[in-house]
Every structure is written in C-alpha cells, then in structure tokens.
Short mmCIF file of C-alpha atoms and ligand atoms in Angstrom, two decimals:
data_model
loop_
_atom_site.label_atom_id
_atom_site.label_comp_id
_atom_site.label_asym_id
_atom_site.label_seq_id
_atom_site.Cartn_x
_atom_site.Cartn_y
_atom_site.Cartn_z
CA MET A 26 -31.44 8.43 18.79
CA TYR A 27 -31.92 11.71 20.71
CA GLN A 28 -31.69 14.82 18.50
CA PRO A 29 -30.71 18.03 20.32
CA PRO A 30 -32.07 21.43 19.29
CA ASP A 31 -30.07 22.99 16.45
CA TYR A 32 -32.14 26.04 15.53
CA TYR A 33 -29.34 27.84 13.68
CA GLN A 34 -28.04 24.76 11.84
CA LEU A 35 -24.75 24.71 13.68
CA ASP A 36 -24.32 21.09 12.68
CA ASP A 37 -23.39 22.39 9.21
CA LEU A 38 -20.23 23.83 10.78
CA LEU A 39 -19.04 20.53 12.23
CA THR A 40 -16.66 18.14 10.48
CA ASP A 41 -17.56 14.50 9.90
CA GLU A 42 -15.09 13.59 12.67
CA HIS A 43 -16.90 15.88 15.13
CA LYS A 44 -20.23 14.26 14.25
CA ILE A 45 -18.89 10.72 14.60
CA ILE A 46 -17.39 11.44 18.04
CA ARG A 47 -20.56 13.15 19.19
CA SER A 48 -22.73 10.23 18.03
CA SER A 49 -20.59 7.66 19.79
CA VAL A 50 -20.68 9.56 23.09
CA ARG A 51 -24.41 10.27 22.69
CA GLU A 52 -25.17 6.62 22.06
CA TRP A 53 -23.08 5.58 25.08
CA VAL A 54 -24.86 8.08 27.35
CA ASP A 55 -28.25 6.77 26.20
CA ARG A 56 -27.17 3.17 26.72
CA SER A 57 -24.98 3.25 29.82
CA VAL A 58 -25.82 6.39 31.76
CA LYS A 59 -29.44 7.38 31.31
CA PRO A 60 -30.95 4.04 32.42
CA VAL A 61 -29.05 4.05 35.75
CA ILE A 62 -28.20 7.61 36.70
CA GLU A 63 -31.41 8.45 38.53
CA LYS A 64 -31.00 5.41 40.80
CA TYR A 65 -27.43 6.37 41.74
CA ALA A 66 -28.37 10.01 42.32
CA GLN A 67 -31.41 9.13 44.45
CA LYS A 68 -29.30 6.73 46.54
CA HIS A 69 -26.49 9.32 46.78
CA GLU A 70 -24.12 6.68 45.48
CA PRO A 71 -21.23 7.51 43.15
CA LEU A 72 -21.22 5.82 39.77
CA PRO A 73 -19.02 2.70 39.51
CA LYS A 74 -15.48 2.88 38.18
CA SER A 75 -16.56 1.01 35.05
CA ILE A 76 -18.14 4.28 33.86
CA LEU A 77 -14.71 5.95 33.81
CA LEU A 78 -13.17 2.99 32.01
CA GLU A 79 -15.91 3.17 29.37
CA MET A 80 -15.30 6.92 28.98
CA GLY A 81 -11.64 6.06 28.44
CA GLU A 82 -12.59 3.64 25.67
CA LEU A 83 -14.67 6.35 24.02
CA GLY A 84 -11.71 8.74 24.00
CA ALA A 85 -13.50 11.12 26.37
CA LEU A 86 -10.59 11.35 28.84
CA GLY A 87 -7.98 13.83 27.66
CA PRO A 88 -9.46 14.10 24.15
CA PHE A 89 -7.09 16.98 23.30
CA ILE A 90 -3.97 15.20 24.63
CA PRO A 91 -1.72 13.89 21.81
CA GLU A 92 -2.10 10.23 20.89
CA GLN A 93 1.50 9.39 21.84
CA TYR A 94 0.46 9.88 25.49
CA GLY A 95 -2.78 7.91 25.16
CA GLY A 96 -5.03 10.89 24.37
CA ALA A 97 -7.31 11.14 21.35
CA GLY A 98 -5.49 14.10 19.73
CA LEU A 99 -8.76 15.89 18.98
CA ASP A 100 -9.48 19.61 18.68
CA GLN A 101 -11.26 21.84 21.16
CA ILE A 102 -14.63 21.71 19.39
CA ALA A 103 -14.58 17.91 19.76
CA TYR A 104 -13.74 18.33 23.46
CA GLY A 105 -16.71 20.68 23.84
CA LEU A 106 -19.12 18.36 22.02
CA ILE A 107 -18.05 15.45 24.26
CA MET A 108 -18.67 17.55 27.36
CA THR A 109 -22.17 18.50 26.13
CA GLU A 110 -23.11 14.88 25.56
CA LEU A 111 -21.74 13.75 28.94
CA GLU A 112 -23.56 16.48 30.86
CA ARG A 113 -26.83 15.56 29.16
CA GLY A 114 -26.36 12.30 31.07
CA ASP A 115 -25.40 13.99 34.34
CA SER A 116 -23.08 16.77 35.53
CA SER A 117 -21.28 14.23 37.73
CA ILE A 118 -20.07 12.34 34.66
CA ARG A 119 -18.96 15.51 32.93
CA SER A 120 -17.26 16.54 36.19
CA SER A 121 -15.22 13.34 36.28
CA ALA A 122 -14.19 13.82 32.67
CA SER A 123 -13.42 17.54 33.23
CA VAL A 124 -11.20 16.83 36.21
CA GLN A 125 -9.39 13.95 34.53
CA SER A 126 -8.89 15.81 31.23
CA SER A 127 -8.43 19.49 32.06
CA LEU A 128 -7.28 19.46 35.66
CA VAL A 129 -5.05 16.38 35.79
CA MET A 130 -3.94 15.35 32.28
CA TYR A 131 -3.60 18.94 31.03
CA PRO A 132 -1.17 20.07 33.79
CA ILE A 133 0.87 16.85 33.57
CA PHE A 134 1.11 17.31 29.79
CA THR A 135 1.75 21.07 29.91
CA PHE A 136 3.90 21.47 33.03
CA GLY A 137 5.31 17.95 33.48
CA ASP A 138 8.54 16.42 32.23
CA GLU A 139 8.70 13.49 29.81
CA ASN A 140 8.95 10.88 32.60
CA GLN A 141 5.84 12.25 34.29
CA ARG A 142 3.94 12.36 30.99
CA MET A 143 4.82 8.75 30.17
CA LYS A 144 4.14 7.50 33.68
CA TYR A 145 0.71 9.03 34.23
CA LEU A 146 -1.01 10.11 31.00
CA PRO A 147 -1.67 6.72 29.38
CA LYS A 148 -3.20 5.30 32.58
CA LEU A 149 -5.34 8.41 33.05
CA ALA A 150 -6.49 8.29 29.41
CA THR A 151 -7.89 4.77 29.79
CA GLY A 152 -9.50 5.50 33.17
CA GLU A 153 -7.34 2.83 34.82
CA TRP A 154 -6.11 5.61 37.12
CA ILE A 155 -8.38 8.28 38.55
CA GLY A 156 -7.05 11.82 39.03
CA ALA A 157 -8.00 14.66 41.36
CA PHE A 158 -7.13 18.38 41.45
CA GLY A 159 -6.46 20.05 44.79
CA LEU A 160 -6.67 23.83 44.82
CA THR A 161 -9.53 24.81 47.16
CA GLU A 162 -8.91 24.80 50.92
CA PRO A 163 -11.28 25.10 53.88
CA ASN A 164 -10.46 28.81 54.25
CA HIS A 165 -9.47 29.66 50.67
CA GLY A 166 -11.99 29.04 47.89
CA SER A 167 -12.36 32.09 45.65
CA ASP A 168 -8.95 33.36 46.80
CA PRO A 169 -6.68 30.36 46.15
CA GLY A 170 -3.64 32.67 46.35
CA GLY A 171 -4.10 32.65 50.15
CA MET A 172 -3.61 28.86 50.35
CA LEU A 173 -1.87 27.48 53.45
CA THR A 174 -0.83 24.06 52.11
CA HIS A 175 2.97 24.14 51.85
CA PHE A 176 6.04 21.98 51.44
CA GLU A 177 9.65 22.10 52.58
CA ASP A 178 12.73 20.83 50.79
CA LYS A 179 14.21 18.04 52.92
CA GLY A 180 17.12 17.20 50.64
CA ASN A 181 16.01 13.94 49.03
CA HIS A 182 12.24 14.63 49.24
CA PHE A 183 9.64 17.35 49.89
CA LEU A 184 7.60 17.34 53.11
CA LEU A 185 3.99 18.33 52.41
CA ASN A 186 1.48 19.61 54.99
CA GLY A 187 -2.01 21.08 54.74
CA SER A 188 -5.41 20.14 53.37
CA LYS A 189 -7.71 20.62 50.41
CA MET A 190 -11.51 20.56 50.51
CA TRP A 191 -14.37 19.98 48.07
CA ILE A 192 -12.24 17.86 45.78
CA THR A 193 -13.99 15.88 43.03
CA ASN A 194 -12.92 12.21 43.00
CA ALA A 195 -10.69 12.66 46.08
CA PRO A 196 -11.90 9.49 47.86
CA VAL A 197 -11.00 7.28 44.89
CA CYS A 198 -8.12 9.10 43.24
CA ASN A 199 -4.87 7.30 42.46
CA VAL A 200 -3.02 10.56 41.90
CA ALA A 201 -3.77 14.14 42.88
CA VAL A 202 -2.35 17.28 41.29
CA VAL A 203 -1.85 19.34 44.46
CA TRP A 204 -1.10 23.06 44.46
CA ALA A 205 1.03 24.10 47.44
CA LYS A 206 3.46 26.85 48.40
CA ASP A 207 7.21 26.27 48.56
CA GLU A 208 9.47 27.86 51.17
CA THR A 209 9.57 31.13 49.19
CA GLY A 210 5.75 31.29 49.04
CA LYS A 211 5.57 30.37 45.31
CA VAL A 212 2.68 28.11 44.28
CA ARG A 213 3.93 24.82 42.77
CA GLY A 214 2.25 21.63 41.54
CA LEU A 215 3.01 18.26 43.16
CA LEU A 216 1.85 14.81 42.07
CA VAL A 217 0.71 13.04 45.22
CA GLU A 218 -0.11 9.35 44.94
CA ARG A 219 -2.46 7.21 47.00
CA GLY A 220 -0.43 5.11 49.42
CA MET A 221 2.06 7.84 50.31
CA GLU A 222 2.30 7.82 54.11
CA GLY A 223 0.32 10.65 55.76
CA PHE A 224 -1.96 11.19 52.73
CA SER A 225 -5.68 10.58 53.38
CA THR A 226 -8.86 11.38 51.42
CA PRO A 227 -12.01 11.47 53.59
CA GLU A 228 -15.31 11.58 51.71
CA THR A 229 -17.72 14.54 51.89
CA LEU A 230 -21.27 13.27 52.39
CA ASN A 231 -24.77 14.77 52.65
CA LYS A 232 -24.79 16.59 49.32
CA TRP A 233 -28.02 17.57 47.57
CA SER A 234 -26.06 18.17 44.37
CA LEU A 235 -23.79 15.95 42.27
CA ARG A 236 -25.02 13.02 44.32
CA ALA A 237 -23.63 10.46 41.86
CA SER A 238 -20.12 11.93 42.11
CA TYR A 239 -17.37 11.49 44.69
CA THR A 240 -16.36 14.63 46.61
CA GLY A 241 -13.82 14.69 49.42
CA GLU A 242 -10.80 16.16 51.11
CA LEU A 243 -7.09 15.72 50.50
CA VAL A 244 -5.24 15.75 53.82
CA PHE A 245 -1.43 15.92 54.00
CA ASP A 246 0.20 15.11 57.32
CA ASN A 247 3.97 15.21 56.82
CA VAL A 248 3.71 13.48 53.44
CA LYS A 249 7.12 12.69 51.93
CA VAL A 250 6.75 13.49 48.23
CA PRO A 251 9.59 12.33 45.96
CA LYS A 252 11.36 15.20 44.23
CA GLU A 253 10.57 13.79 40.80
CA ASN A 254 6.87 14.41 41.57
CA LEU A 255 7.22 18.21 41.32
CA LEU A 256 5.81 19.65 38.08
CA PRO A 257 8.94 21.41 36.83
CA ASN A 258 7.60 23.76 34.20
CA VAL A 259 5.34 26.21 36.05
CA LYS A 260 5.58 28.49 39.06
CA GLY A 261 2.88 30.71 40.55
CA LEU A 262 -0.90 30.84 40.62
CA LYS A 263 -1.05 30.96 36.84
CA GLY A 264 -0.36 27.16 36.89
CA PRO A 265 -3.69 26.13 38.44
CA LEU A 266 -5.50 29.01 36.73
CA MET A 267 -4.36 27.82 33.29
CA CYS A 268 -5.87 24.40 34.11
CA LEU A 269 -9.07 26.16 35.11
CA ASN A 270 -9.23 27.96 31.74
CA SER A 271 -9.45 24.54 30.08
CA ALA A 272 -11.98 23.12 32.54
CA ARG A 273 -14.18 26.24 32.51
CA TYR A 274 -14.22 26.08 28.70
CA GLY A 275 -15.46 22.47 28.93
CA ILE A 276 -18.15 23.47 31.42
CA ALA A 277 -19.43 26.23 29.11
CA TRP A 278 -20.11 23.49 26.54
CA GLY A 279 -21.13 20.85 29.07
CA VAL A 280 -24.04 22.69 30.64
CA LEU A 281 -25.65 22.97 27.22
CA GLY A 282 -26.30 19.23 27.53
CA ALA A 283 -28.18 19.64 30.81
CA ALA A 284 -30.16 22.58 29.36
CA MET A 285 -31.00 20.68 26.18
CA GLU A 286 -32.29 17.69 28.06
CA CYS A 287 -34.49 19.89 30.26
CA TYR A 288 -35.86 21.62 27.16
CA ASP A 289 -36.50 18.34 25.36
CA THR A 290 -38.31 16.92 28.40
CA ALA A 291 -40.43 20.05 28.86
CA LEU A 292 -41.36 20.29 25.18
CA HIS A 293 -42.53 16.68 25.00
CA TYR A 294 -44.42 16.99 28.25
CA ALA A 295 -46.14 20.23 27.16
CA LEU A 296 -47.29 18.62 23.92
CA GLU A 297 -48.76 15.60 25.71
CA ARG A 298 -50.14 17.01 28.95
CA LYS A 299 -53.71 18.29 28.62
CA GLN A 300 -55.45 20.82 30.86
CA PHE A 301 -58.68 22.68 30.10
CA GLY A 302 -59.16 20.17 27.26
CA LYS A 303 -56.01 21.23 25.36
CA PRO A 304 -52.29 20.42 25.42
CA ILE A 305 -50.60 22.88 27.76
CA ALA A 306 -48.23 23.64 24.83
CA SER A 307 -51.15 25.52 23.25
CA PHE A 308 -51.21 28.13 26.02
CA GLN A 309 -49.28 31.31 25.27
CA LEU A 310 -47.54 31.38 28.66
CA GLN A 311 -46.08 27.92 28.10
CA GLN A 312 -45.09 28.80 24.52
CA LYS A 313 -43.28 31.89 25.88
CA LYS A 314 -41.27 29.69 28.22
CA LEU A 315 -40.37 27.20 25.47
CA ALA A 316 -39.51 29.91 22.93
CA GLU A 317 -37.27 31.74 25.40
CA ILE A 318 -35.55 28.51 26.42
CA LEU A 319 -34.72 27.67 22.81
CA THR A 320 -33.49 31.24 22.21
CA GLU A 321 -31.13 31.02 25.19
CA ILE A 322 -29.82 27.60 24.15
CA THR A 323 -29.14 28.92 20.65
CA LYS A 324 -27.28 31.98 21.95
CA ALA A 325 -25.20 29.77 24.26
CA GLN A 326 -24.38 27.40 21.38
CA LEU A 327 -23.09 30.31 19.29
CA LEU A 328 -20.98 31.57 22.20
CA VAL A 329 -19.16 28.27 22.68
CA TRP A 330 -18.79 27.67 18.97
CA ARG A 331 -16.85 30.94 18.57
CA LEU A 332 -14.94 30.29 21.79
CA GLY A 333 -13.93 26.87 20.47
CA LEU A 334 -12.57 28.35 17.25
CA LEU A 335 -10.56 30.90 19.24
CA LYS A 336 -9.27 28.12 21.49
CA ASN A 337 -8.26 26.01 18.48
CA GLU A 338 -6.26 29.00 17.23
CA GLU A 339 -4.83 29.55 20.75
CA LYS A 340 -6.23 33.08 20.71
CA VAL A 341 -8.77 32.73 23.52
CA THR A 342 -8.38 34.91 26.63
CA PRO A 343 -9.18 33.75 30.19
CA ALA A 344 -11.78 36.54 30.44
CA GLN A 345 -13.57 35.25 27.32
CA VAL A 346 -13.75 31.82 28.95
CA SER A 347 -15.11 33.36 32.17
CA MET A 348 -17.87 35.13 30.25
CA ALA A 349 -18.97 31.89 28.58
CA LYS A 350 -18.80 29.79 31.77
CA ARG A 351 -20.84 32.37 33.67
CA ASN A 352 -23.42 32.95 30.96
CA ASN A 353 -23.97 29.32 30.05
CA VAL A 354 -24.24 27.94 33.58
CA GLU A 355 -26.78 30.61 34.50
CA MET A 356 -28.64 29.88 31.25
CA ALA A 357 -28.79 26.15 32.08
CA LEU A 358 -29.92 26.72 35.66
CA LYS A 359 -32.70 29.11 34.59
CA ILE A 360 -33.82 26.64 31.91
CA ALA A 361 -33.92 23.82 34.46
CA ARG A 362 -36.12 25.97 36.72
CA GLU A 363 -38.47 27.01 33.87
CA SER A 364 -38.69 23.45 32.54
CA ARG A 365 -39.50 22.15 36.01
CA GLN A 366 -42.45 24.53 36.15
CA ILE A 367 -43.75 23.32 32.79
CA LEU A 368 -43.98 19.81 34.28
CA GLY A 369 -45.95 21.00 37.30
CA ALA A 370 -45.80 18.52 40.19
CA MET A 371 -44.30 15.82 37.96
CA GLY A 372 -41.24 18.03 37.62
CA ILE A 373 -40.14 17.38 41.18
CA THR A 374 -40.00 13.61 40.73
CA GLY A 375 -37.16 11.36 39.66
CA ASP A 376 -39.33 10.13 36.79
CA PHE A 377 -37.89 13.05 34.84
CA PRO A 378 -34.28 14.31 34.80
CA ILE A 379 -34.97 18.00 35.37
CA MET A 380 -34.75 18.28 39.15
CA ARG A 381 -31.51 16.26 39.18
CA HIS A 382 -29.98 18.61 36.59
CA MET A 383 -31.19 21.63 38.55
CA MET A 384 -29.58 20.43 41.77
CA ASN A 385 -26.34 19.54 39.98
CA LEU A 386 -26.15 22.96 38.36
CA GLU A 387 -26.14 24.58 41.81
CA SER A 388 -22.64 23.11 42.18
CA VAL A 389 -21.60 23.96 38.66
CA ILE A 390 -22.50 27.63 39.20
CA THR A 391 -20.14 27.62 42.23
CA TYR A 392 -17.18 25.46 41.25
CA GLU A 393 -14.45 26.43 38.81
CA GLY A 394 -15.00 30.03 39.99
CA THR A 395 -18.32 31.27 41.33
CA HIS A 396 -20.85 33.21 39.26
CA ASP A 397 -19.79 36.42 41.05
CA VAL A 398 -16.06 35.79 40.61
CA HIS A 399 -16.49 35.38 36.84
CA LEU A 400 -18.44 38.65 36.69
CA LEU A 401 -15.58 40.40 38.52
CA ILE A 402 -13.07 38.88 36.07
CA THR A 403 -15.08 40.45 33.23
CA GLY A 404 -15.29 43.72 35.18
CA ASN A 405 -11.52 43.69 35.61
CA ASP A 406 -11.03 43.02 31.90
CA ILE A 407 -13.30 45.91 30.90
CA THR A 408 -12.03 48.51 33.37
CA GLY A 409 -8.48 47.41 34.08
CA ILE A 410 -9.34 47.65 37.79
CA SER A 411 -9.32 44.48 39.91
CA ALA A 412 -12.15 44.33 42.44
CA PHE A 413 -10.22 41.58 44.27
CA ASP A 414 -7.32 43.75 45.46
P1 TGC B 522 -4.21 37.48 40.18
O1 TGC B 522 -3.24 38.40 40.88
O2 TGC B 522 -5.26 38.07 39.33
O3 TGC B 522 -3.40 36.42 39.30
C1 TGC B 522 -2.30 35.67 39.83
C2 TGC B 522 -1.48 35.18 38.66
O4 TGC B 522 -2.27 34.29 37.85
C3 TGC B 522 -2.43 34.83 36.52
N1 TGC B 522 -3.81 34.54 36.13
C4 TGC B 522 -4.11 33.66 35.20
N2 TGC B 522 -3.33 32.90 34.41
C5 TGC B 522 -3.93 32.06 33.56
N3 TGC B 522 -5.28 31.97 33.48
C6 TGC B 522 -6.10 32.70 34.26
N4 TGC B 522 -7.42 32.55 34.19
C7 TGC B 522 -5.52 33.60 35.17
N5 TGC B 522 -6.01 34.47 36.08
C8 TGC B 522 -4.94 35.05 36.66
C9 TGC B 522 -2.14 36.31 36.66
O5 TGC B 522 -1.72 36.85 35.44
C10 TGC B 522 -1.05 36.29 37.70
O6 TGC B 522 0.14 35.86 37.07
P2 TGC B 522 1.58 36.44 37.52
O7 TGC B 522 2.55 35.79 36.61
O8 TGC B 522 1.45 37.94 37.34
O9 TGC B 522 1.74 36.06 38.96
O10 TGC B 522 -4.83 36.55 41.31
P3 TGC B 522 -5.84 36.85 42.46
O11 TGC B 522 -5.28 36.26 43.71
O12 TGC B 522 -6.23 38.31 42.49
O13 TGC B 522 -7.10 35.94 42.06
C11 TGC B 522 -7.93 36.32 41.10
C12 TGC B 522 -9.00 35.25 40.71
C13 TGC B 522 -10.26 35.54 41.46
C14 TGC B 522 -9.22 35.47 39.23
C15 TGC B 522 -8.68 33.80 40.86
O14 TGC B 522 -8.03 33.54 42.00
C16 TGC B 522 -9.91 32.89 40.65
O15 TGC B 522 -10.22 32.53 39.52
N6 TGC B 522 -10.63 32.41 41.73
C17 TGC B 522 -11.62 31.36 41.61
C18 TGC B 522 -10.99 30.07 42.11
C19 TGC B 522 -11.47 28.87 41.35
O16 TGC B 522 -11.96 28.95 40.23
N7 TGC B 522 -11.31 27.73 41.94
C20 TGC B 522 -11.65 26.49 41.27
C21 TGC B 522 -11.10 25.31 42.01
S1 TGC B 522 -11.09 23.83 41.04
C22 TGC B 522 -12.67 23.39 40.89
O17 TGC B 522 -13.58 24.03 41.27
C23 TGC B 522 -12.87 22.10 40.21
S2 TGC B 522 -14.50 21.60 40.08
C24 TGC B 522 -14.20 20.20 39.21
C25 TGC B 522 -15.37 19.52 38.67
O18 TGC B 522 -15.92 18.64 39.36
O19 TGC B 522 -15.72 19.79 37.49
P1 FAD B 523 -16.20 31.39 48.89
O1 FAD B 523 -14.96 31.75 48.16
O2 FAD B 523 -16.18 31.37 50.38
O3 FAD B 523 -17.37 32.30 48.37
C1 FAD B 523 -18.63 32.41 49.05
C2 FAD B 523 -19.44 33.52 48.35
O4 FAD B 523 -18.70 34.77 48.42
C3 FAD B 523 -19.64 33.22 46.87
O5 FAD B 523 -20.94 33.64 46.49
C4 FAD B 523 -18.62 34.11 46.18
O6 FAD B 523 -19.00 34.49 44.87
C5 FAD B 523 -18.56 35.30 47.12
N1 FAD B 523 -17.28 36.01 47.02
C6 FAD B 523 -16.04 35.55 47.31
N2 FAD B 523 -15.11 36.49 47.06
C7 FAD B 523 -15.77 37.57 46.58
C8 FAD B 523 -15.38 38.86 46.12
N3 FAD B 523 -14.09 39.24 46.07
N4 FAD B 523 -16.35 39.72 45.73
C9 FAD B 523 -17.66 39.35 45.73
N5 FAD B 523 -18.10 38.15 46.16
C10 FAD B 523 -17.16 37.27 46.57
N6 FAD B 523 -12.11 22.70 44.18
C11 FAD B 523 -10.95 22.10 43.79
O7 FAD B 523 -9.86 22.64 44.00
N7 FAD B 523 -10.97 20.90 43.15
C12 FAD B 523 -12.14 20.24 42.89
O8 FAD B 523 -12.12 19.15 42.29
C13 FAD B 523 -13.36 20.83 43.31
N8 FAD B 523 -14.53 20.17 43.12
C14 FAD B 523 -15.68 20.68 43.65
C15 FAD B 523 -16.85 19.91 43.60
C16 FAD B 523 -18.02 20.39 44.17
C17 FAD B 523 -19.25 19.55 44.16
C18 FAD B 523 -18.05 21.69 44.73
C19 FAD B 523 -19.31 22.25 45.30
C20 FAD B 523 -16.90 22.45 44.80
C21 FAD B 523 -15.69 21.95 44.27
N9 FAD B 523 -14.48 22.66 44.37
C22 FAD B 523 -13.30 22.09 43.96
C23 FAD B 523 -14.43 23.91 45.12
C24 FAD B 523 -14.93 25.13 44.35
O9 FAD B 523 -14.03 25.53 43.37
C25 FAD B 523 -15.16 26.25 45.38
O10 FAD B 523 -16.31 25.89 46.12
C26 FAD B 523 -15.36 27.61 44.74
O11 FAD B 523 -14.15 28.06 44.14
C27 FAD B 523 -15.84 28.68 45.73
O12 FAD B 523 -15.13 28.63 46.91
P2 FAD B 523 -15.92 28.58 48.34
O13 FAD B 523 -16.93 27.49 48.24
O14 FAD B 523 -14.91 28.53 49.39
O15 FAD B 523 -16.74 29.93 48.39
#
C-alpha cells in the first residue's frame, strides 16, 4: 500500500484508531478512485453517486457528527486524516466530503432543531442524500454579507427569492443549506429541498478545474419554504462563517494529500528517468526541488497537527484556521508546479496525476475564501484593523 512521507515521525502521535481509519480510506482510494479518476476528469464527467455511498460506508461523511445521528463520532484529527487521503485521490472527492460534512451536516447539527437533525443527518451520513451549501452569489463572493437572496414571512411559509452561484453538488443535491436575508436584513439558514416549486439547479460547465465534480447554481423563484425548514439556532453572518471554519480546517489537511501524491510521483520518476547517462535524481537542481518539497510538506503536516489538537480542545480561532488553509493550499500548488517540472513533458499528460492536481488546486486556492482574503484575515488579527471595511 502507498506510504506517504512522514519525515518527522508524526505517525507516532496518532492513535491506533486514527491509523485504522486512515488505512481504510487509503485502501478505498487506491481501489475505487485512483483507477478511474483520470478518465472522469479528462471527460469532464462527475463521479457517479456510488462514490458518495461508498464514502458513507467508510464513515467519511460527517465523521465528527455523533453516532446517534449517523455520524462516526470521531475527533478532528481523524477528520483531517480522512480529508488528506481523499484529496490524494482527487480534490473533487474531498470537496464532496467537505461540503457534505462541514457545510451541510455541521450546520444542521449545530444550528438545527432535533426534528431537522433526525430528518436529514442519517441520510446525509450514508450518502443516500446529497447536500449543497449556498453562500456565494453572482455579485457577492468574498463579501457574502452583501448577499441579495432574501425571504419574506408569508404566515404559514417563507417566500424565497434570489440565486447562488459556484455551488458544489448543486445539480444533484437533495437538500441545500441556503443563506438568505430575512425582512430585517439578518442572514438566516434555510433548508431547501429538491422538488420545491421554483427551485432549480443549473449546472456550470466548461471548467478546467475540479472536472470530476458537479458545480452549479441554486436559483429561487418564489420558492415556498416551510417554516420548519429554518435553522432556528443561529442569526447573522457568523452562521455560514462557522461552517467555513470547519471546511477550511478540512482543506488545510486535504491538500496535503494532493501535495504528497505529486511528491511521490516526482520522486519515483526522478529516480528512474535517465538523462546524460544518470538518473535525473542525481542532479543537484532536482535534489533541491525534492528536498524543498519534502520540507514544505513536513512543515504543513506540523501546522495541521497542532491545529487539530486545538480544534479537539475547542480552542482554535478562525484566524488560525485561515493561516493554515492559506499556507497549505499555496504549498500544495507550488509542489504540484515543481513536481510537474521534474517530469518534463510527461508531466503534462494524464498518465500521471500531477497536472490534474494542479488544475484542481486552482479552485481550492479560491474557494472557501481566496488566498488574499485569508491573508487579510491574518492582517486583521495581527493589527486589529479590518482591511475589508
Ligand atoms: P465581519 O464583519 O468580519 O463578520 C461578520 C460576523 O461574522 C463573524 N465572523 C465569524 N464567525 C465565525 N467564524 C469566522 N471565521 C468569522 N468571521 C467573521 C464576526 O464576528 C461577525 O459577527 P457579529 O456577531 O459581530 O455579527 O464580516 P465581513 O463582511 O467584513 O466579512 C469578512 C470576511 C472576508 C472574513 C468574510 O466575509 C469571508 O470569509 N469571506 C470569504 C467568503 C468565503 O469564504 N466564501 C466561501 C463560500 S463556500 C465555498 O467556497 C465552498 S467550496 C466547497 C468545496 O467544494 O469544498
Ligand atoms: P471575488 O470575491 O470577486 O474576488 C476576485 C478577486 O478579488 C480575488 O483574487 C480576491 O482575493 C480579490 N478580492 C476580493 N475582495 C478583496 C479585498 N477586500 N481586498 C483584496 N482583494 C480582494 N461557494 C459556495 O457558497 N458554495 C460552494 O459549494 C462553492 N463551491 C465552489 C466550487 C468551485 C469549483 C469554485 C471555483 C467556487 C466555489 N464557491 C462556492 C465559490 C467560492 O467560495 C468563491 O469563488 C470565492 O469565495 C471567491 O469569490 P469570487 O469568485 O466571487 O471572487
């Protein structure tokens, strides 16, 4: 089985349970994802629903949700390890698991009432139902507080109007957690189900990134949403932003998987490929690349390890999560670019996973808060001055 780099013996810090979960996800990725992912990505065809159902069986959907609601009841380190293994397969698979776990199950568990938890969480945990998270709008991406989607109280239901854009899994979702303003301008969360009249989910095509993942819009044209579908326990932008803290944390771990696979591919290639009568791994310039890649992976592993411990103790701050998301995605993207160069022309082909990871990471560096937005969050935390206002 694949062995990832572990230069600082971080495996010694994991429990047996962590290692068992990681092995089962790793084995599944090798068996069910790696043999087919390149074909789906090249054809720009989303992976079949069976992939989500299999992730459900593995306990990869809502791993931190308590077992009574169908989750696996695991800690945050386990969640991170699962994300790393999934993203080694492809960012689109990790994306699906991130959205389902952190952006749909987390808000229903945290902000929902008992009826909502019992109705949705078990079906989302198995992958029988697919969830989506609607925050971004055509004219409000980095500034979600400016959203225009809104709803009115019509007595026995809410009337929802507006649209969301760039939504992972939108075209196939059974339920969407939609963030919209009420009549007082407060942001609230609504659970909008497929089949509600006036709710449509057109697909976004022509992507060069995350080609094996569904992306689309959520369009609300006078949708009557039952009152019991309002998430009762949160008001304001902090609702969606708390979900993002969880998803961004998962991404900081996830991208390590993409980086590790690029490194592994480049190392093996450099040892085998000969030029000037010697393996290219013997040239100092290639050794510099490989040594720097391993150094960056090791630093990123230490960052998420500490972040995971803080998250387990519920001491982590949103700004700490932003720093890790920003650092680790940039690390993975740079490693993909360097690894691609080590493979020369072969690096641009689908015979190797590097170019696919590189293209995917161009989305990952933008979604869940862009690279620049996360830097400004750190700047705000350091100085106490918001550059957004
Ligand atoms: P600001 O005035 O700073 O804050 C508004 C309220 O929110 C609170 N807050 C947070 N709460 C929890 N966690 C956080 N990370 C929080 N950040 C802010 C804040 O305390 C305040 O609360 P209150 O009670 O005082 O009202 O808001 P702002 O309008 O200035 O915005 C600041 C900014 C830039 C940080 C924020 O809007 C932002 O993060 N923008 C980026 C948007 C983003 O990340 N969108 C992601 C969409 S989802 C997605 O991409 C899914 S990809 C899925 C996949 O396939 O994996
Ligand atoms: P903009 O906000 O228009 O930003 C454009 C550029 O301006 C960026 O470089 C940005 O950093 C910069 N910028 C913006 N404001 C500032 C500032 N104050 N100072 C300096 N620079 C600034 N959203 C969801 O809600 N749910 C999803 O499931 C989802 N899935 C996605 C899947 C994919 C494949 C992609 C690509 C996106 C997805 N998104 C989703 C949307 C994503 O979160 C947004 O694209 C992201 O938040 C950025 O918004 P934007 O694209 O509108 O860029």
